[in-house]
Short mmCIF file of C-alpha atoms in Angstrom, two decimals:
data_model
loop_
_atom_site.label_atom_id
_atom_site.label_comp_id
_atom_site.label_asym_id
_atom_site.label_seq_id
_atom_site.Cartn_x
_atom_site.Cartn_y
_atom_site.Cartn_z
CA UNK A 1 -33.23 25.05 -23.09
CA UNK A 2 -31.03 27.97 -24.92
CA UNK A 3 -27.28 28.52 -23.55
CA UNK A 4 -27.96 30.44 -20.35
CA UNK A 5 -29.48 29.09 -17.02
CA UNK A 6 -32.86 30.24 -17.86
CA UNK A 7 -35.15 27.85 -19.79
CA UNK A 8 -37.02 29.75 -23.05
CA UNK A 9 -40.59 30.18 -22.36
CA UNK A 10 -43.21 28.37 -23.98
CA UNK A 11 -44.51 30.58 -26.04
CA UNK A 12 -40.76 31.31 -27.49
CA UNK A 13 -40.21 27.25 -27.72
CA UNK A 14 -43.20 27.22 -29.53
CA UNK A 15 -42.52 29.44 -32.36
CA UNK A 16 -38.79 28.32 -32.66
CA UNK A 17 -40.37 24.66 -33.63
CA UNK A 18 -42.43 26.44 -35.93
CA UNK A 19 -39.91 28.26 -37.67
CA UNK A 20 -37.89 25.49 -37.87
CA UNK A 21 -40.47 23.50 -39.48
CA UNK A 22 -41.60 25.76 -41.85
CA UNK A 23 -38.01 26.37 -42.31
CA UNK A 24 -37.72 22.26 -43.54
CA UNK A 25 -40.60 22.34 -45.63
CA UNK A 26 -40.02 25.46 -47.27
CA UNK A 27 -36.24 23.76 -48.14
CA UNK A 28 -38.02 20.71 -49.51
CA UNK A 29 -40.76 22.52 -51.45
CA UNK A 30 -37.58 24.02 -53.18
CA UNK A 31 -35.98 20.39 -54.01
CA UNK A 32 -32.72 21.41 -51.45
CA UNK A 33 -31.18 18.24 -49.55
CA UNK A 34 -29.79 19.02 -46.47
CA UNK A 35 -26.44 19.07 -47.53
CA UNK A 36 -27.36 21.87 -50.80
CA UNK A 37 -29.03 24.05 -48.23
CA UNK A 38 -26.29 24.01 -45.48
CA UNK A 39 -23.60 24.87 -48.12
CA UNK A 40 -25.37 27.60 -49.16
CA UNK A 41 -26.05 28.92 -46.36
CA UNK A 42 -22.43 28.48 -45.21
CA UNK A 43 -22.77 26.00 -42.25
CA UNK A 44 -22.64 22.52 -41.19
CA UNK A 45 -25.35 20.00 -42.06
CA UNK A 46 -25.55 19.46 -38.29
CA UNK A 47 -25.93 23.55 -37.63
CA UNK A 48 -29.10 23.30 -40.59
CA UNK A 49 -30.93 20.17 -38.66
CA UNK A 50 -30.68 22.18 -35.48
CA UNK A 51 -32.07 25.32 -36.68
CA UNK A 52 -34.87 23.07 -38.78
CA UNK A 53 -35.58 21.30 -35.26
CA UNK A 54 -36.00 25.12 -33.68
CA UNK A 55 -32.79 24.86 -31.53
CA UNK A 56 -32.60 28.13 -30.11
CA UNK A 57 -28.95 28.59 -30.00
CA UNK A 58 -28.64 28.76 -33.77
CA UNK A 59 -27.33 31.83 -34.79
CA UNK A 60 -29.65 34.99 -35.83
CA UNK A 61 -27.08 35.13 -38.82
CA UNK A 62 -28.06 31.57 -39.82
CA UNK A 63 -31.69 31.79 -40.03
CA UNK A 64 -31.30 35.13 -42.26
CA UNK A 65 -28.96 33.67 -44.36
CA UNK A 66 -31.32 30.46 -44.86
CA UNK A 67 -33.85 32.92 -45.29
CA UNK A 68 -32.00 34.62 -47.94
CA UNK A 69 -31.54 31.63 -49.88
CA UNK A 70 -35.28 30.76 -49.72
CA UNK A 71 -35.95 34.24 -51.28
CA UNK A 72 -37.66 35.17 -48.04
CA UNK A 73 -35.13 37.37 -46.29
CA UNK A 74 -37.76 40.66 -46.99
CA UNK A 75 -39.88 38.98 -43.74
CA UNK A 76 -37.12 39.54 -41.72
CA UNK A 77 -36.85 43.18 -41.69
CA UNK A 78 -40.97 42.89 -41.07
CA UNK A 79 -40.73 41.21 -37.70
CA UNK A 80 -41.10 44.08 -35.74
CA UNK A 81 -42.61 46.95 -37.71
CA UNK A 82 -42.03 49.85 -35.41
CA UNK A 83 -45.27 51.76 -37.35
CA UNK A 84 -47.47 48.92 -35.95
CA UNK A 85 -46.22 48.28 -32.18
CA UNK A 86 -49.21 48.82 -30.90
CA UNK A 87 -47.96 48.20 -27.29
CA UNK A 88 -44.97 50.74 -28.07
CA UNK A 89 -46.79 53.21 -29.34
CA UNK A 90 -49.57 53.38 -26.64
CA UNK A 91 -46.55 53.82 -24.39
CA UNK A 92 -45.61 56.65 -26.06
CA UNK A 93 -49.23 58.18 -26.23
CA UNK A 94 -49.91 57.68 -22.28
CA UNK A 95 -46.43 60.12 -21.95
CA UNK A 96 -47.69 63.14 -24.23
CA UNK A 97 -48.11 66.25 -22.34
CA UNK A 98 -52.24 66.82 -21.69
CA UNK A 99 -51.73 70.55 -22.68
CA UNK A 100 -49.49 71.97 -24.63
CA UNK A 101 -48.89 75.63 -23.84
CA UNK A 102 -48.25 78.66 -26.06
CA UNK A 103 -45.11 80.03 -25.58
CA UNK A 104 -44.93 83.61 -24.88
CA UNK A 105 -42.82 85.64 -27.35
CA UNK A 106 -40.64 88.42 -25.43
CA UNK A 107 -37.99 90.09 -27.08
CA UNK A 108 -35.41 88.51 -24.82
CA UNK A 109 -36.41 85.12 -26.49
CA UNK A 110 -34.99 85.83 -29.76
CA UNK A 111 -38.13 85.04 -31.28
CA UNK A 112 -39.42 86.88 -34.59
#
């Protein structure tokens, strides 16, 4: 359960396990102890087992800092490609106008 009254969902439980796993094995692929990896990512051992066991009050600062150090920190700023939110940009589409009138040109208007 994360720091508020609320427990996370599943789904969000889930994927903080994963990312913490990966998280491990992408640290040992790279021949880091636990100890290497938390001082270079500027926190405690105990703060780098919590994120690598998907504990979801661990800092958004931590995991792109770890991220950094794995020389992954580029999928970070692809999470949430705004050009591909499909949901957020069929939200957008349902709001466009179903006509779009011409304007009429008076001199009043200012228009050449």
């Amino acid at each position: 359960m994360s720091g508020n009254e609320f427990p996370d969902p599943l789904p969000v439980a889930r994927a903080l396990t994963r990312l913490g796993r990966d998280l491990s094995l992408a640290r040992r692929r790279r021949h880091f102890s636990q100890e290497s990896m938390a001082e270079r990512i500027g926190t405690s051992v105990a703060t780098l087992r919590r994120l690598e066991r998907g504990d979801p009050s661990v800092a958004v600062g931590t995991v792109a800092r770890a991220l950094f150090v794995l020389g992954e920190i580029e999928r970070l700023g692809g999470l949430l490609d705004t050009a591909t939110d499909t949901i957020g940009l069929s939200l957008m589409d349902e709001q466009l106008p179903q006509r779009i009138r011409r304007r009429r040109i008076t001199p009043e208007s200012g228009a050449l």
